[in-house]
Amino acid sequence: MHGELAYSTWPALSPTPVVLVPLGSTEQHGPHLPFSTDTIIASAVAERVATDLTLRGHSVVVAPALPYGASGEHQDFPGTVSIGTEALTMVIIELVRSLSTWAGRIVLVNGHGGNLAALTASVSLLLDEGHAVAWAPCAVTRGDAHAGITETSILLHLDATLVDLASIVPGATTPMSALFGRLKSEGVRAVSPTGILGDPTKATATIGAALMAEMCDGVQRRILGESIDPRGCLRDPARGTVPASVATEGRP
């Protein structure tokens, strides 16, 4: 079994392990999903990947998740907590510098699309400093943008008690390409009063199980492939250099 850093002791750590750090957010996810949705998903992916890698003979530790990200586009909704790109960039830099004193390799497992600018900036600098670090997205080939069928199905699979089934309603289903400009300048609430980008009404735990398997397989392939693109993102050997759509309202 892999180690969870938060519940381990220093003598129990293997020398120079691979450390997975889940990155999430605390932001609105419509009227039916919790603020911690991105963090829950990133943590679940990191845990499952760590378990699989450990069974393959790798020494893997999962660090506590970072629950705050860059979520300014959701700030019009009460409850959203965003630290912004600049602060997140510095947090990642200092986290990795500290981890590098004992970790063999660090992989940031990202569950929130709004974190991408901070990841690109921080990991690029850290690589220049000589740190063994990269990031990997929790990605699926086909999925809607935010609090829709993708994320709702995954939470139904992981813990259905976290989903308020009575509050599920369709959100904005206009293609993201048509919404992105206004979303970026005015925020999510300007294009979706419910905060949903997609349609969660057809979400099921069965769909969620398949999506989770796809995410975990993708992250594991990236880690084992060890090829890093110019943004510091681990390439997926099965998909080329461009990551698939991120399930949490981001674009790589």
mmCIF file of N, CA and C in Angstrom, residues 5 19 21-23 63-68 83 87-103 106 108 122 126 131 133:
data_model
loop_
_atom_site.group_PDB
_atom_site.id
_atom_site.type_symbol
_atom_site.label_atom_id
_atom_site.label_comp_id
_atom_site.label_asym_id
_atom_site.label_seq_id
_atom_site.Cartn_x
_atom_site.Cartn_y
_atom_site.Cartn_z
ATOM 1 N N LEU A 5 1.190 10.879 3.218
ATOM 2 C CA LEU A 5 2.151 11.663 3.975
ATOM 3 C C LEU A 5 1.564 12.196 5.275
ATOM 4 N N VAL A 19 6.404 11.609 -5.135
ATOM 5 C CA VAL A 19 5.394 12.288 -4.328
ATOM 6 C C VAL A 19 4.331 12.870 -5.254
ATOM 7 N N VAL A 21 1.092 15.275 -5.506
ATOM 8 C CA VAL A 21 0.459 16.381 -4.785
ATOM 9 C C VAL A 21 -0.833 16.759 -5.500
ATOM 10 N N PRO A 22 -2.010 16.435 -4.941
ATOM 11 C CA PRO A 22 -3.265 16.828 -5.585
ATOM 12 C C PRO A 22 -3.485 18.339 -5.459
ATOM 13 N N LEU A 23 -3.861 18.976 -6.574
ATOM 14 C CA LEU A 23 -4.194 20.397 -6.581
ATOM 15 C C LEU A 23 -5.664 20.542 -6.942
ATOM 16 N N ALA A 63 0.861 13.410 -0.940
ATOM 17 C CA ALA A 63 0.877 14.540 -0.015
ATOM 18 C C ALA A 63 -0.539 15.058 0.207
ATOM 19 N N PRO A 64 -0.762 15.805 1.284
ATOM 20 C CA PRO A 64 -2.074 16.432 1.480
ATOM 21 C C PRO A 64 -2.409 17.338 0.299
ATOM 22 N N ALA A 65 -3.679 17.375 -0.078
ATOM 23 C CA ALA A 65 -4.106 18.182 -1.220
ATOM 24 C C ALA A 65 -4.028 19.668 -0.898
ATOM 25 N N LEU A 66 -3.774 20.454 -1.939
ATOM 26 C CA LEU A 66 -3.864 21.908 -1.821
ATOM 27 C C LEU A 66 -5.286 22.300 -2.224
ATOM 28 N N PRO A 67 -6.142 22.750 -1.271
ATOM 29 C CA PRO A 67 -7.550 22.948 -1.567
ATOM 30 C C PRO A 67 -7.914 24.316 -2.116
ATOM 31 N N TYR A 68 -6.923 25.213 -2.260
ATOM 32 C CA TYR A 68 -7.196 26.548 -2.789
ATOM 33 C C TYR A 68 -6.447 26.742 -4.090
ATOM 34 N N ILE A 83 -7.136 32.063 -4.295
ATOM 35 C CA ILE A 83 -5.911 32.770 -3.936
ATOM 36 C C ILE A 83 -5.250 33.392 -5.169
ATOM 37 N N ALA A 87 -0.369 34.134 -6.355
ATOM 38 C CA ALA A 87 -0.125 33.474 -5.061
ATOM 39 C C ALA A 87 0.029 31.964 -5.230
ATOM 40 N N LEU A 88 -0.808 31.370 -6.078
ATOM 41 C CA LEU A 88 -0.720 29.924 -6.296
ATOM 42 C C LEU A 88 0.629 29.556 -6.906
ATOM 43 N N THR A 89 1.115 30.379 -7.806
ATOM 44 C CA THR A 89 2.428 30.124 -8.407
ATOM 45 C C THR A 89 3.507 30.055 -7.332
ATOM 46 N N MET A 90 3.500 31.020 -6.411
ATOM 47 C CA MET A 90 4.513 31.035 -5.363
ATOM 48 C C MET A 90 4.338 29.870 -4.393
ATOM 49 N N VAL A 91 3.089 29.498 -4.087
ATOM 50 C CA VAL A 91 2.852 28.352 -3.209
ATOM 51 C C VAL A 91 3.431 27.078 -3.819
ATOM 52 N N ILE A 92 3.160 26.852 -5.111
ATOM 53 C CA ILE A 92 3.683 25.654 -5.772
ATOM 54 C C ILE A 92 5.209 25.663 -5.771
ATOM 55 N N ILE A 93 5.798 26.803 -6.067
ATOM 56 C CA ILE A 93 7.260 26.899 -6.082
ATOM 57 C C ILE A 93 7.843 26.515 -4.723
ATOM 58 N N GLU A 94 7.313 27.066 -3.654
ATOM 59 C CA GLU A 94 7.864 26.783 -2.329
ATOM 60 C C GLU A 94 7.561 25.350 -1.880
ATOM 61 N N LEU A 95 6.387 24.826 -2.247
ATOM 62 C CA LEU A 95 6.078 23.429 -1.933
ATOM 63 C C LEU A 95 7.101 22.495 -2.570
ATOM 64 N N VAL A 96 7.366 22.714 -3.847
ATOM 65 C CA VAL A 96 8.277 21.818 -4.562
ATOM 66 C C VAL A 96 9.705 21.978 -4.054
ATOM 67 N N ARG A 97 10.125 23.188 -3.783
ATOM 68 C CA ARG A 97 11.466 23.385 -3.235
ATOM 69 C C ARG A 97 11.637 22.618 -1.927
ATOM 70 N N SER A 98 10.612 22.638 -1.098
ATOM 71 C CA SER A 98 10.679 21.909 0.167
ATOM 72 C C SER A 98 10.658 20.396 -0.069
ATOM 73 N N LEU A 99 9.732 19.934 -0.881
ATOM 74 C CA LEU A 99 9.630 18.499 -1.165
ATOM 75 C C LEU A 99 10.909 17.948 -1.786
ATOM 76 N N SER A 100 11.569 18.765 -2.581
ATOM 77 C CA SER A 100 12.755 18.293 -3.301
ATOM 78 C C SER A 100 13.914 17.936 -2.383
ATOM 79 N N THR A 101 13.860 18.346 -1.131
ATOM 80 C CA THR A 101 14.952 18.002 -0.218
ATOM 81 C C THR A 101 14.932 16.527 0.164
ATOM 82 N N TRP A 102 13.789 15.839 -0.086
ATOM 83 C CA TRP A 102 13.733 14.414 0.262
ATOM 84 C C TRP A 102 13.006 13.558 -0.771
ATOM 85 N N ALA A 103 12.244 14.171 -1.663
ATOM 86 C CA ALA A 103 11.519 13.395 -2.681
ATOM 87 C C ALA A 103 12.428 13.095 -3.868
ATOM 88 N N ILE A 106 8.469 14.640 -8.109
ATOM 89 C CA ILE A 106 7.228 15.265 -7.658
ATOM 90 C C ILE A 106 6.301 15.426 -8.849
ATOM 91 N N LEU A 108 2.501 16.991 -9.692
ATOM 92 C CA LEU A 108 1.340 17.762 -9.266
ATOM 93 C C LEU A 108 0.133 17.263 -10.058
ATOM 94 N N SER A 122 5.082 28.119 -12.613
ATOM 95 C CA SER A 122 5.876 27.598 -11.497
ATOM 96 C C SER A 122 6.741 26.419 -11.911
ATOM 97 N N LEU A 126 10.781 25.919 -11.822
ATOM 98 C CA LEU A 126 11.338 24.839 -11.006
ATOM 99 C C LEU A 126 12.204 23.884 -11.819
ATOM 100 N N HIS A 131 14.803 20.935 -10.411
ATOM 101 C CA HIS A 131 13.940 20.056 -9.638
ATOM 102 C C HIS A 131 13.291 18.998 -10.535
ATOM 103 N N VAL A 133 10.285 17.693 -11.261
ATOM 104 C CA VAL A 133 8.864 17.990 -11.065
ATOM 105 C C VAL A 133 8.157 18.102 -12.407
#
